[in-house]
PDB file of C-alpha atoms in Angstrom:
ATOM      1  CA  MET G   1     -36.852-120.524-264.339  1.00 35.00           C
ATOM      2  CA  SER G   2     -33.205-121.520-264.657  1.00 38.00           C
ATOM      3  CA  ASN G   3     -31.316-122.473-267.769  1.00 38.00           C
ATOM      4  CA  ASP G   4     -29.196-125.113-266.089  1.00 39.00           C
ATOM      5  CA  ARG G   5     -31.689-127.925-266.593  1.00 49.00           C
ATOM      6  CA  HIS G   6     -31.602-127.393-270.366  1.00 62.00           C
ATOM      7  CA  VAL G   7     -29.036-129.810-271.776  1.00 78.00           C
ATOM      8  CA  PRO G   8     -28.457-129.293-275.521  1.00 89.00           C
ATOM      9  CA  VAL G   9     -28.749-132.554-277.453  1.00 91.00           C
ATOM     10  CA  MET G  10     -25.671-133.993-279.260  1.00 95.00           C
ATOM     11  CA  LEU G  11     -23.943-130.674-278.633  1.00 95.00           C
ATOM     12  CA  GLN G  12     -20.329-131.732-279.181  1.00 95.00           C
ATOM     13  CA  ARG G  13     -21.186-133.611-282.367  1.00 96.00           C
ATOM     14  CA  CYS G  14     -23.063-130.602-283.799  1.00 97.00           C
ATOM     15  CA  LEU G  15     -20.136-128.275-283.036  1.00 97.00           C
ATOM     16  CA  ASP G  16     -17.617-130.693-284.572  1.00 97.00           C
ATOM     17  CA  MET G  17     -19.780-131.052-287.677  1.00 98.00           C
ATOM     18  CA  LEU G  18     -19.982-127.289-288.218  1.00 98.00           C
ATOM     19  CA  ALA G  19     -16.359-126.571-287.213  1.00 97.00           C
ATOM     20  CA  PRO G  20     -14.681-126.938-290.652  1.00 97.00           C
ATOM     21  CA  ALA G  21     -17.055-124.302-292.084  1.00 97.00           C
ATOM     22  CA  LEU G  22     -16.748-121.905-289.139  1.00 96.00           C
ATOM     23  CA  GLN G  23     -12.965-122.145-288.716  1.00 92.00           C
ATOM     24  CA  ARG G  24     -11.810-122.011-292.308  1.00 80.00           C
ATOM     25  CA  PRO G  25      -9.669-119.036-293.282  1.00 70.00           C
ATOM     26  CA  GLY G  26     -11.173-116.920-296.032  1.00 58.00           C
ATOM     27  CA  GLY G  27     -14.738-118.235-295.755  1.00 56.00           C
ATOM     28  CA  VAL G  28     -17.455-116.237-297.475  1.00 58.00           C
ATOM     29  CA  SER G  29     -17.896-113.861-294.568  1.00 55.00           C
ATOM     30  CA  HIS G  30     -14.145-113.432-294.045  1.00 50.00           C
ATOM     31  CA  ALA G  31     -13.931-112.189-297.595  1.00 48.00           C
ATOM     32  CA  GLU G  32     -16.319-109.405-296.642  1.00 56.00           C
ATOM     33  CA  GLY G  33     -14.093-108.416-293.749  1.00 58.00           C
ATOM     34  CA  ARG G  34     -16.028-110.061-290.931  1.00 73.00           C
ATOM     35  CA  GLY G  35     -16.116-113.388-289.166  1.00 86.00           C
ATOM     36  CA  PRO G  36     -18.144-116.371-290.298  1.00 94.00           C
ATOM     37  CA  VAL G  37     -21.923-116.228-289.888  1.00 96.00           C
ATOM     38  CA  VAL G  38     -23.748-119.125-288.239  1.00 97.00           C
ATOM     39  CA  VAL G  39     -27.541-119.368-287.963  1.00 98.00           C
ATOM     40  CA  ASP G  40     -29.278-121.168-285.108  1.00 98.00           C
ATOM     41  CA  CYS G  41     -32.760-121.615-286.580  1.00 97.00           C
ATOM     42  CA  THR G  42     -34.196-122.951-283.312  1.00 93.00           C
ATOM     43  CA  LEU G  43     -32.766-120.832-280.503  1.00 94.00           C
ATOM     44  CA  GLY G  44     -34.863-122.199-277.618  1.00 90.00           C
ATOM     45  CA  LEU G  45     -33.036-121.544-274.351  1.00 89.00           C
ATOM     46  CA  GLY G  46     -29.812-120.796-276.212  1.00 93.00           C
ATOM     47  CA  GLY G  47     -27.717-123.826-275.264  1.00 93.00           C
ATOM     48  CA  HIS G  48     -26.485-124.586-278.774  1.00 95.00           C
ATOM     49  CA  SER G  49     -26.120-120.861-279.558  1.00 97.00           C
ATOM     50  CA  GLU G  50     -24.008-120.161-276.469  1.00 97.00           C
ATOM     51  CA  ALA G  51     -21.750-123.112-277.292  1.00 97.00           C
ATOM     52  CA  LEU G  52     -21.323-121.884-280.894  1.00 97.00           C
ATOM     53  CA  LEU G  53     -20.299-118.398-279.730  1.00 97.00           C
ATOM     54  CA  LYS G  54     -17.889-119.877-277.175  1.00 97.00           C
ATOM     55  CA  ARG G  55     -16.285-122.430-279.495  1.00 97.00           C
ATOM     56  CA  PHE G  56     -15.983-120.100-282.528  1.00 96.00           C
ATOM     57  CA  PRO G  57     -14.852-116.710-281.157  1.00 95.00           C
ATOM     58  CA  GLU G  58     -14.725-115.168-284.648  1.00 92.00           C
ATOM     59  CA  ALA G  59     -18.291-116.172-285.482  1.00 95.00           C
ATOM     60  CA  ARG G  60     -21.314-113.945-285.664  1.00 95.00           C
ATOM     61  CA  LEU G  61     -24.599-115.614-284.666  1.00 97.00           C
ATOM     62  CA  VAL G  62     -28.075-115.052-286.041  1.00 98.00           C
ATOM     63  CA  ALA G  63     -30.666-116.924-283.951  1.00 97.00           C
ATOM     64  CA  LEU G  64     -34.382-117.378-284.669  1.00 97.00           C
ATOM     65  CA  ASP G  65     -37.274-118.403-282.462  1.00 93.00           C
ATOM     66  CA  ARG G  66     -41.031-118.003-282.733  1.00 88.00           C
ATOM     67  CA  ASP G  67     -41.415-118.095-278.931  1.00 87.00           C
ATOM     68  CA  LYS G  68     -41.051-114.654-277.324  1.00 89.00           C
ATOM     69  CA  GLU G  69     -40.399-116.084-273.881  1.00 87.00           C
ATOM     70  CA  ALA G  70     -37.536-118.200-275.275  1.00 88.00           C
ATOM     71  CA  LEU G  71     -36.070-115.079-276.916  1.00 94.00           C
ATOM     72  CA  ARG G  72     -36.238-113.165-273.645  1.00 94.00           C
ATOM     73  CA  LEU G  73     -34.543-115.896-271.611  1.00 92.00           C
ATOM     74  CA  SER G  74     -31.859-116.707-274.173  1.00 95.00           C
ATOM     75  CA  GLY G  75     -31.295-112.959-274.669  1.00 96.00           C
ATOM     76  CA  GLU G  76     -30.223-112.777-271.006  1.00 96.00           C
ATOM     77  CA  ARG G  77     -28.020-115.823-271.451  1.00 95.00           C
ATOM     78  CA  LEU G  78     -26.303-114.491-274.595  1.00 97.00           C
ATOM     79  CA  ALA G  79     -26.010-110.867-273.407  1.00 97.00           C
ATOM     80  CA  PRO G  80     -22.265-111.241-272.597  1.00 97.00           C
ATOM     81  CA  TYR G  81     -21.619-111.818-276.326  1.00 97.00           C
ATOM     82  CA  GLY G  82     -22.964-108.376-277.200  1.00 95.00           C
ATOM     83  CA  GLU G  83     -23.218-107.587-280.887  1.00 94.00           C
ATOM     84  CA  ARG G  84     -21.940-111.012-281.960  1.00 96.00           C
ATOM     85  CA  ALA G  85     -25.460-112.368-281.330  1.00 97.00           C
ATOM     86  CA  THR G  86     -28.516-111.145-283.224  1.00 97.00           C
ATOM     87  CA  LEU G  87     -31.791-112.633-281.919  1.00 97.00           C
ATOM     88  CA  VAL G  88     -34.858-112.491-284.159  1.00 97.00           C
ATOM     89  CA  HIS G  89     -38.537-113.282-283.482  1.00 95.00           C
ATOM     90  CA  ALA G  90     -39.307-115.425-286.526  1.00 95.00           C
ATOM     91  CA  VAL G  91     -40.320-118.912-287.619  1.00 92.00           C
ATOM     92  CA  TYR G  92     -37.429-120.733-289.268  1.00 93.00           C
ATOM     93  CA  ASP G  93     -38.970-120.802-292.742  1.00 94.00           C
ATOM     94  CA  GLU G  94     -38.609-116.994-292.643  1.00 96.00           C
ATOM     95  CA  LEU G  95     -34.821-117.379-292.800  1.00 97.00           C
ATOM     96  CA  PRO G  96     -34.444-115.810-296.294  1.00 97.00           C
ATOM     97  CA  GLU G  97     -36.345-112.665-295.194  1.00 98.00           C
ATOM     98  CA  VAL G  98     -34.376-112.441-291.927  1.00 97.00           C
ATOM     99  CA  LEU G  99     -31.006-112.652-293.727  1.00 97.00           C
ATOM    100  CA  ASP G 100     -32.195-110.163-296.312  1.00 97.00           C
ATOM    101  CA  ARG G 101     -33.169-107.657-293.592  1.00 97.00           C
ATOM    102  CA  LEU G 102     -29.771-108.089-291.945  1.00 96.00           C
ATOM    103  CA  GLY G 103     -27.952-107.600-295.266  1.00 95.00           C
ATOM    104  CA  ILE G 104     -26.439-111.096-295.164  1.00 95.00           C
ATOM    105  CA  ASP G 105     -26.106-112.768-298.545  1.00 94.00           C
ATOM    106  CA  LYS G 106     -24.604-116.163-297.600  1.00 95.00           C
ATOM    107  CA  VAL G 107     -23.868-117.956-294.332  1.00 96.00           C
ATOM    108  CA  ASP G 108     -21.185-120.442-293.239  1.00 96.00           C
ATOM    109  CA  GLY G 109     -23.204-122.637-290.897  1.00 98.00           C
ATOM    110  CA  VAL G 110     -26.823-123.504-290.079  1.00 98.00           C
ATOM    111  CA  LEU G 111     -28.134-125.519-287.136  1.00 98.00           C
ATOM    112  CA  PHE G 112     -31.668-126.835-286.605  1.00 97.00           C
ATOM    113  CA  ASP G 113     -32.688-128.547-283.354  1.00 94.00           C
ATOM    114  CA  LEU G 114     -36.283-129.529-284.087  1.00 89.00           C
ATOM    115  CA  GLY G 115     -37.167-130.791-280.611  1.00 76.00           C
ATOM    116  CA  VAL G 116     -39.739-128.996-278.503  1.00 65.00           C
ATOM    117  CA  SER G 117     -37.665-126.846-276.162  1.00 52.00           C
ATOM    118  CA  SER G 118     -37.226-127.880-272.537  1.00 46.00           C
ATOM    119  CA  MET G 119     -38.952-124.692-271.504  1.00 46.00           C
ATOM    120  CA  GLN G 120     -42.085-125.468-273.494  1.00 47.00           C
ATOM    121  CA  LEU G 121     -42.234-128.990-272.088  1.00 48.00           C
ATOM    122  CA  ASP G 122     -41.524-127.900-268.534  1.00 46.00           C
ATOM    123  CA  GLU G 123     -43.770-124.845-268.280  1.00 50.00           C
ATOM    124  CA  ALA G 124     -47.035-126.463-267.205  1.00 50.00           C
ATOM    125  CA  ASP G 125     -49.346-123.823-268.674  1.00 51.00           C
ATOM    126  CA  ARG G 126     -48.139-124.384-272.247  1.00 49.00           C
ATOM    127  CA  GLY G 127     -49.967-127.735-272.572  1.00 50.00           C
ATOM    128  CA  PHE G 128     -47.220-129.577-274.506  1.00 54.00           C
ATOM    129  CA  ALA G 129     -46.660-132.340-271.971  1.00 61.00           C
ATOM    130  CA  TYR G 130     -49.073-135.202-271.423  1.00 63.00           C
ATOM    131  CA  ALA G 131     -47.566-135.979-267.995  1.00 63.00           C
ATOM    132  CA  GLN G 132     -49.222-133.014-266.256  1.00 71.00           C
ATOM    133  CA  ASP G 133     -52.599-131.344-266.480  1.00 79.00           C
ATOM    134  CA  ALA G 134     -52.507-128.045-268.353  1.00 83.00           C
ATOM    135  CA  PRO G 135     -54.571-125.949-270.777  1.00 87.00           C
ATOM    136  CA  LEU G 136     -54.444-127.519-274.256  1.00 89.00           C
ATOM    137  CA  ASP G 137     -52.546-124.715-275.976  1.00 88.00           C
ATOM    138  CA  MET G 138     -49.338-126.099-277.643  1.00 86.00           C
ATOM    139  CA  ARG G 139     -48.630-122.928-279.643  1.00 87.00           C
ATOM    140  CA  MET G 140     -44.897-122.219-279.808  1.00 79.00           C
ATOM    141  CA  ASP G 141     -45.772-118.588-280.480  1.00 79.00           C
ATOM    142  CA  GLN G 142     -48.601-117.771-278.090  1.00 77.00           C
ATOM    143  CA  THR G 143     -49.371-114.506-279.875  1.00 76.00           C
ATOM    144  CA  THR G 144     -50.803-116.143-282.978  1.00 79.00           C
ATOM    145  CA  GLY G 145     -52.678-119.124-284.425  1.00 85.00           C
ATOM    146  CA  ILE G 146     -55.165-121.619-283.003  1.00 91.00           C
ATOM    147  CA  SER G 147     -54.669-123.749-279.903  1.00 92.00           C
ATOM    148  CA  ALA G 148     -54.767-127.531-279.607  1.00 93.00           C
ATOM    149  CA  ALA G 149     -58.128-127.225-277.807  1.00 94.00           C
ATOM    150  CA  GLU G 150     -59.598-125.411-280.830  1.00 95.00           C
ATOM    151  CA  VAL G 151     -58.311-128.152-283.146  1.00 96.00           C
ATOM    152  CA  LEU G 152     -59.904-130.858-280.963  1.00 95.00           C
ATOM    153  CA  ASN G 153     -63.194-129.004-280.556  1.00 97.00           C
ATOM    154  CA  THR G 154     -63.745-127.738-284.111  1.00 96.00           C
ATOM    155  CA  TYR G 155     -62.038-129.995-286.685  1.00 96.00           C
ATOM    156  CA  PRO G 156     -64.275-132.518-288.497  1.00 96.00           C
ATOM    157  CA  ALA G 157     -63.725-136.127-287.419  1.00 97.00           C
ATOM    158  CA  GLY G 158     -62.157-137.118-290.767  1.00 96.00           C
ATOM    159  CA  GLU G 159     -59.603-134.324-290.506  1.00 95.00           C
ATOM    160  CA  LEU G 160     -58.671-135.320-286.943  1.00 97.00           C
ATOM    161  CA  VAL G 161     -58.176-138.932-288.058  1.00 97.00           C
ATOM    162  CA  ARG G 162     -55.903-137.719-290.895  1.00 95.00           C
ATOM    163  CA  ILE G 163     -53.822-135.598-288.486  1.00 95.00           C
ATOM    164  CA  LEU G 164     -53.381-138.390-285.932  1.00 95.00           C
ATOM    165  CA  ARG G 165     -52.374-140.852-288.656  1.00 94.00           C
ATOM    166  CA  ALA G 166     -50.123-138.524-290.642  1.00 90.00           C
ATOM    167  CA  TYR G 167     -48.428-136.614-287.820  1.00 90.00           C
ATOM    168  CA  GLY G 168     -48.671-139.045-284.923  1.00 89.00           C
ATOM    169  CA  GLU G 169     -48.412-142.310-286.858  1.00 88.00           C
ATOM    170  CA  GLU G 170     -51.254-143.404-284.552  1.00 92.00           C
ATOM    171  CA  LYS G 171     -52.737-146.755-285.598  1.00 91.00           C
ATOM    172  CA  GLN G 172     -55.754-146.294-283.308  1.00 93.00           C
ATOM    173  CA  ALA G 173     -56.654-142.871-284.768  1.00 95.00           C
ATOM    174  CA  LYS G 174     -60.245-143.766-285.646  1.00 96.00           C
ATOM    175  CA  ARG G 175     -60.976-145.174-282.214  1.00 95.00           C
ATOM    176  CA  ILE G 176     -59.469-142.148-280.441  1.00 96.00           C
ATOM    177  CA  VAL G 177     -61.260-139.637-282.691  1.00 97.00           C
ATOM    178  CA  SER G 178     -64.632-141.358-282.183  1.00 97.00           C
ATOM    179  CA  ALA G 179     -64.171-140.893-278.435  1.00 96.00           C
ATOM    180  CA  ILE G 180     -63.059-137.248-278.879  1.00 97.00           C
ATOM    181  CA  VAL G 181     -66.096-136.401-281.034  1.00 97.00           C
ATOM    182  CA  ARG G 182     -68.460-138.092-278.571  1.00 96.00           C
ATOM    183  CA  GLU G 183     -66.950-136.294-275.581  1.00 96.00           C
ATOM    184  CA  ARG G 184     -66.629-132.834-277.138  1.00 95.00           C
ATOM    185  CA  GLU G 185     -70.379-132.803-277.785  1.00 95.00           C
ATOM    186  CA  LYS G 186     -70.939-133.142-274.031  1.00 95.00           C
ATOM    187  CA  GLU G 187     -68.299-130.550-273.139  1.00 96.00           C
ATOM    188  CA  PRO G 188     -65.527-128.912-275.180  1.00 96.00           C
ATOM    189  CA  PHE G 189     -61.936-129.928-274.378  1.00 95.00           C
ATOM    190  CA  SER G 190     -59.831-127.411-272.477  1.00 93.00           C
ATOM    191  CA  ASN G 191     -57.232-129.357-270.462  1.00 91.00           C
ATOM    192  CA  SER G 192     -54.743-132.096-271.201  1.00 89.00           C
ATOM    193  CA  ALA G 193     -55.611-134.522-268.373  1.00 90.00           C
ATOM    194  CA  ARG G 194     -59.092-135.168-269.771  1.00 93.00           C
ATOM    195  CA  LEU G 195     -57.645-135.931-273.211  1.00 94.00           C
ATOM    196  CA  VAL G 196     -54.968-138.271-271.770  1.00 91.00           C
ATOM    197  CA  GLU G 197     -57.626-140.153-269.801  1.00 92.00           C
ATOM    198  CA  LEU G 198     -59.900-140.423-272.842  1.00 93.00           C
ATOM    199  CA  ILE G 199     -57.055-141.830-274.984  1.00 93.00           C
ATOM    200  CA  ARG G 200     -56.201-144.380-272.272  1.00 90.00           C
ATOM    201  CA  ASP G 201     -59.836-145.465-272.025  1.00 91.00           C
ATOM    202  CA  SER G 202     -60.366-145.767-275.763  1.00 90.00           C
ATOM    203  CA  LEU G 203     -57.321-147.929-276.576  1.00 84.00           C
ATOM    204  CA  PRO G 204     -57.356-151.727-276.538  1.00 81.00           C
ATOM    205  CA  GLN G 205     -55.196-153.353-273.846  1.00 72.00           C
ATOM    206  CA  ALA G 206     -52.492-154.494-276.297  1.00 65.00           C
ATOM    207  CA  ALA G 207     -51.972-150.950-277.597  1.00 61.00           C
ATOM    208  CA  LYS G 208     -51.454-149.636-274.045  1.00 61.00           C
ATOM    209  CA  ARG G 209     -48.579-151.999-273.406  1.00 60.00           C
ATOM    210  CA  THR G 210     -46.274-150.674-276.125  1.00 62.00           C
ATOM    211  CA  GLY G 211     -44.150-147.567-276.512  1.00 60.00           C
ATOM    212  CA  GLY G 212     -44.558-145.445-273.382  1.00 69.00           C
ATOM    213  CA  ASN G 213     -47.478-143.124-272.666  1.00 78.00           C
ATOM    214  CA  PRO G 214     -50.386-143.966-275.001  1.00 82.00           C
ATOM    215  CA  ALA G 215     -51.159-140.232-275.407  1.00 87.00           C
ATOM    216  CA  LYS G 216     -47.699-139.469-276.796  1.00 85.00           C
ATOM    217  CA  ARG G 217     -48.566-139.893-280.494  1.00 89.00           C
ATOM    218  CA  THR G 218     -51.781-137.849-280.273  1.00 92.00           C
ATOM    219  CA  PHE G 219     -49.989-135.001-278.497  1.00 90.00           C
ATOM    220  CA  GLN G 220     -47.231-135.039-281.122  1.00 87.00           C
ATOM    221  CA  ALA G 221     -49.820-134.902-283.907  1.00 92.00           C
ATOM    222  CA  LEU G 222     -51.671-131.968-282.316  1.00 93.00           C
ATOM    223  CA  ARG G 223     -48.432-130.052-281.736  1.00 89.00           C
ATOM    224  CA  ILE G 224     -47.356-130.503-285.366  1.00 89.00           C
ATOM    225  CA  GLU G 225     -50.782-129.381-286.612  1.00 93.00           C
ATOM    226  CA  VAL G 226     -51.041-126.354-284.287  1.00 91.00           C
ATOM    227  CA  ASN G 227     -47.583-125.085-285.267  1.00 86.00           C
ATOM    228  CA  GLY G 228     -47.629-126.151-288.925  1.00 84.00           C
ATOM    229  CA  GLU G 229     -44.286-127.812-288.210  1.00 84.00           C
ATOM    230  CA  LEU G 230     -43.920-130.069-291.241  1.00 88.00           C
ATOM    231  CA  SER G 231     -45.029-127.497-293.809  1.00 89.00           C
ATOM    232  CA  VAL G 232     -42.679-124.959-292.186  1.00 90.00           C
ATOM    233  CA  LEU G 233     -39.837-127.497-292.289  1.00 93.00           C
ATOM    234  CA  GLU G 234     -40.562-128.336-295.945  1.00 93.00           C
ATOM    235  CA  ARG G 235     -39.815-124.696-296.784  1.00 95.00           C
ATOM    236  CA  ALA G 236     -37.079-124.118-294.209  1.00 96.00           C
ATOM    237  CA  ILE G 237     -34.546-126.866-295.034  1.00 97.00           C
ATOM    238  CA  PRO G 238     -34.247-126.011-298.776  1.00 97.00           C
ATOM    239  CA  ALA G 239     -34.074-122.294-297.859  1.00 97.00           C
ATOM    240  CA  ALA G 240     -31.248-122.978-295.391  1.00 98.00           C
ATOM    241  CA  VAL G 241     -29.321-125.035-297.966  1.00 97.00           C
ATOM    242  CA  LYS G 242     -29.754-122.194-300.457  1.00 96.00           C
ATOM    243  CA  ALA G 243     -28.365-119.689-297.940  1.00 97.00           C
ATOM    244  CA  LEU G 244     -25.145-121.684-297.457  1.00 97.00           C
ATOM    245  CA  ALA G 245     -21.960-120.455-299.077  1.00 95.00           C
ATOM    246  CA  VAL G 246     -19.813-123.043-300.845  1.00 95.00           C
ATOM    247  CA  GLY G 247     -17.953-124.809-298.021  1.00 96.00           C
ATOM    248  CA  GLY G 248     -20.762-123.947-295.606  1.00 97.00           C
ATOM    249  CA  ARG G 249     -22.344-126.687-293.509  1.00 98.00           C
ATOM    250  CA  ILE G 250     -25.800-127.521-292.150  1.00 98.00           C
ATOM    251  CA  ALA G 251     -26.614-129.793-289.180  1.00 98.00           C
ATOM    252  CA  VAL G 252     -30.192-130.879-288.399  1.00 98.00           C
ATOM    253  CA  LEU G 253     -31.422-132.669-285.268  1.00 96.00           C
ATOM    254  CA  SER G 254     -34.812-134.385-285.762  1.00 94.00           C
ATOM    255  CA  TYR G 255     -36.891-136.205-283.161  1.00 89.00           C
ATOM    256  CA  HIS G 256     -39.387-138.253-285.126  1.00 87.00           C
ATOM    257  CA  SER G 257     -39.398-140.131-288.398  1.00 88.00           C
ATOM    258  CA  LEU G 258     -41.550-137.561-290.251  1.00 88.00           C
ATOM    259  CA  GLU G 259     -39.007-134.772-289.713  1.00 91.00           C
ATOM    260  CA  ASP G 260     -36.029-137.024-290.329  1.00 95.00           C
ATOM    261  CA  ARG G 261     -37.511-138.311-293.598  1.00 93.00           C
ATOM    262  CA  LEU G 262     -38.048-134.780-294.838  1.00 94.00           C
ATOM    263  CA  VAL G 263     -34.468-133.725-294.027  1.00 97.00           C
ATOM    264  CA  LYS G 264     -33.119-136.917-295.599  1.00 97.00           C
ATOM    265  CA  GLN G 265     -35.033-136.242-298.845  1.00 96.00           C
ATOM    266  CA  VAL G 266     -33.768-132.648-299.185  1.00 96.00           C
ATOM    267  CA  PHE G 267     -30.166-133.655-298.475  1.00 98.00           C
ATOM    268  CA  ALA G 268     -30.318-136.711-300.776  1.00 96.00           C
ATOM    269  CA  ALA G 269     -31.723-134.608-303.634  1.00 95.00           C
ATOM    270  CA  GLY G 270     -28.934-132.039-303.167  1.00 95.00           C
ATOM    271  CA  ALA G 271     -26.259-134.747-303.108  1.00 96.00           C
ATOM    272  CA  ALA G 272     -27.499-136.476-306.265  1.00 93.00           C
ATOM    273  CA  THR G 273     -26.653-135.696-309.864  1.00 89.00           C
ATOM    274  CA  THR G 274     -29.612-134.382-311.858  1.00 85.00           C
ATOM    275  CA  ALA G 275     -28.112-135.318-315.212  1.00 85.00           C
ATOM    276  CA  PRO G 276     -30.138-137.385-317.685  1.00 86.00           C
ATOM    277  CA  PRO G 277     -28.849-140.990-317.612  1.00 86.00           C
ATOM    278  CA  GLY G 278     -26.182-142.025-320.092  1.00 85.00           C
ATOM    279  CA  LEU G 279     -24.196-138.765-320.387  1.00 85.00           C
ATOM    280  CA  PRO G 280     -20.475-139.602-320.775  1.00 88.00           C
ATOM    281  CA  VAL G 281     -19.510-136.394-318.909  1.00 88.00           C
ATOM    282  CA  VAL G 282     -21.833-134.706-316.397  1.00 85.00           C
ATOM    283  CA  PRO G 283     -22.040-130.941-317.080  1.00 87.00           C
ATOM    284  CA  GLU G 284     -21.555-128.536-314.152  1.00 85.00           C
ATOM    285  CA  GLN G 285     -25.241-127.630-313.823  1.00 85.00           C
ATOM    286  CA  TYR G 286     -26.146-131.272-313.134  1.00 88.00           C
ATOM    287  CA  GLN G 287     -23.423-131.918-310.542  1.00 91.00           C
ATOM    288  CA  PRO G 288     -24.435-132.468-306.884  1.00 94.00           C
ATOM    289  CA  ARG G 289     -24.639-129.300-304.783  1.00 95.00           C
ATOM    290  CA  LEU G 290     -24.252-131.078-301.433  1.00 97.00           C
ATOM    291  CA  LYS G 291     -21.927-133.605-299.852  1.00 97.00           C
ATOM    292  CA  LEU G 292     -23.501-135.702-297.086  1.00 98.00           C
ATOM    293  CA  LEU G 293     -21.622-135.590-293.761  1.00 98.00           C
ATOM    294  CA  THR G 294     -23.426-138.499-292.099  1.00 96.00           C
ATOM    295  CA  ARG G 295     -24.011-142.057-293.221  1.00 92.00           C
ATOM    296  CA  GLY G 296     -27.725-142.282-292.607  1.00 93.00           C
ATOM    297  CA  ALA G 297     -28.672-140.477-289.411  1.00 96.00           C
ATOM    298  CA  GLU G 298     -26.289-140.378-286.446  1.00 97.00           C
ATOM    299  CA  LEU G 299     -27.729-141.323-283.060  1.00 96.00           C
ATOM    300  CA  PRO G 300     -26.844-140.069-279.564  1.00 96.00           C
ATOM    301  CA  THR G 301     -24.520-142.247-277.482  1.00 95.00           C
ATOM    302  CA  GLU G 302     -25.870-144.428-274.697  1.00 94.00           C
ATOM    303  CA  GLU G 303     -23.996-142.221-272.214  1.00 94.00           C
ATOM    304  CA  GLU G 304     -25.748-139.119-273.493  1.00 94.00           C
ATOM    305  CA  ILE G 305     -29.172-140.770-273.334  1.00 92.00           C
ATOM    306  CA  ALA G 306     -28.442-141.854-269.741  1.00 92.00           C
ATOM    307  CA  GLU G 307     -27.610-138.221-268.850  1.00 91.00           C
ATOM    308  CA  ASN G 308     -30.378-136.595-270.881  1.00 88.00           C
ATOM    309  CA  ARG G 309     -33.441-138.709-271.658  1.00 85.00           C
ATOM    310  CA  ARG G 310     -34.702-136.089-274.145  1.00 83.00           C
ATOM    311  CA  ALA G 311     -31.805-137.030-276.423  1.00 89.00           C
ATOM    312  CA  ALA G 312     -33.127-140.584-276.902  1.00 90.00           C
ATOM    313  CA  PRO G 313     -35.154-140.071-280.119  1.00 90.00           C
ATOM    314  CA  ALA G 314     -32.656-137.620-281.695  1.00 94.00           C
ATOM    315  CA  ARG G 315     -31.353-138.193-285.242  1.00 96.00           C
ATOM    316  CA  LEU G 316     -28.578-135.990-286.628  1.00 98.00           C
ATOM    317  CA  ARG G 317     -27.915-135.381-290.328  1.00 98.00           C
ATOM    318  CA  GLY G 318     -25.404-133.008-291.863  1.00 98.00           C
ATOM    319  CA  ALA G 319     -24.406-131.765-295.297  1.00 98.00           C
ATOM    320  CA  GLU G 320     -21.797-129.470-296.843  1.00 98.00           C
ATOM    321  CA  ARG G 321     -22.422-127.113-299.736  1.00 97.00           C
ATOM    322  CA  ILE G 322     -19.888-128.043-302.437  1.00 96.00           C
ATOM    323  CA  ARG G 323     -21.237-126.137-305.440  1.00 93.00           C
ATOM    324  CA  GLU G 324     -23.325-123.084-306.261  1.00 90.00           C
ATOM    325  CA  ASP G 325     -26.650-123.564-307.993  1.00 82.00           C
ATOM    326  CA  VAL G 326     -25.932-123.279-311.708  1.00 71.00           C
ATOM    327  CA  GLN G 327     -28.807-122.437-313.976  1.00 62.00           C
ATOM    328  CA  PRO G 328     -28.871-124.888-316.921  1.00 52.00           C
TER     329      PRO G 328
END
């Protein structure tokens, strides 16, 4: 499998956003006698990581991925950078433990690209894509956890409805789940084509005419559930902000409104004063810890979407650490 078909989303914009933190003289890591440290929390096939190492020749990279196959492939790609790149098998909410093990106290830059990697979508046997028949697996780390088939075959109907509504924003959740429960009693689900067909058959005509493949929202919901994506993200974004040195920057690419909302909330809370209303002067411990680098979420250009259709739903938010946490 080649890397050339993997086009990193909003690459130039991410690099430009992180540049002031990774090029500044005397950043936190410089003070310790080494180059700046940048963390790629979602290594995937290494497109963003390779570009970071190329653009910032002083930088040291720490890259995380829960997918062992992604680590193997990107390890080959990043091999020319030698010791500048440290690749770690970990989920991104394990960032504090990873940095601790590596003896890194603070970092200068953090990047999250929350999209499912091209490899996972393109490798038929992973079961992420609804466009081809494949085993219903969807685990980003195939060494652990339960598969999408197990979720479909064993979860109570009410729980499946909750997942489809909460994680897929699927308005027809009840209708789809009724069909799933009926069908799984005849024969357990194992492959994606049967699920796609069932979703198509159970939706009213009007619902089929809007927003692409009707199975898209259900597949998204299953993927998020199988990988615990939102609960992982809820822990990971605050942990990444905490790991930033003053002057350090974080850039996050999200691909659906649930992720984007979560990132927005963490950044907004960090950029707000926590002082009680009415204080004539705001004491240091109540001052904002973050400065927002984007007005709302930035979107990919039309040119980029034309070149790389996977960029279409992307939303980019960034923030800079402007103050240490001060205990009141």
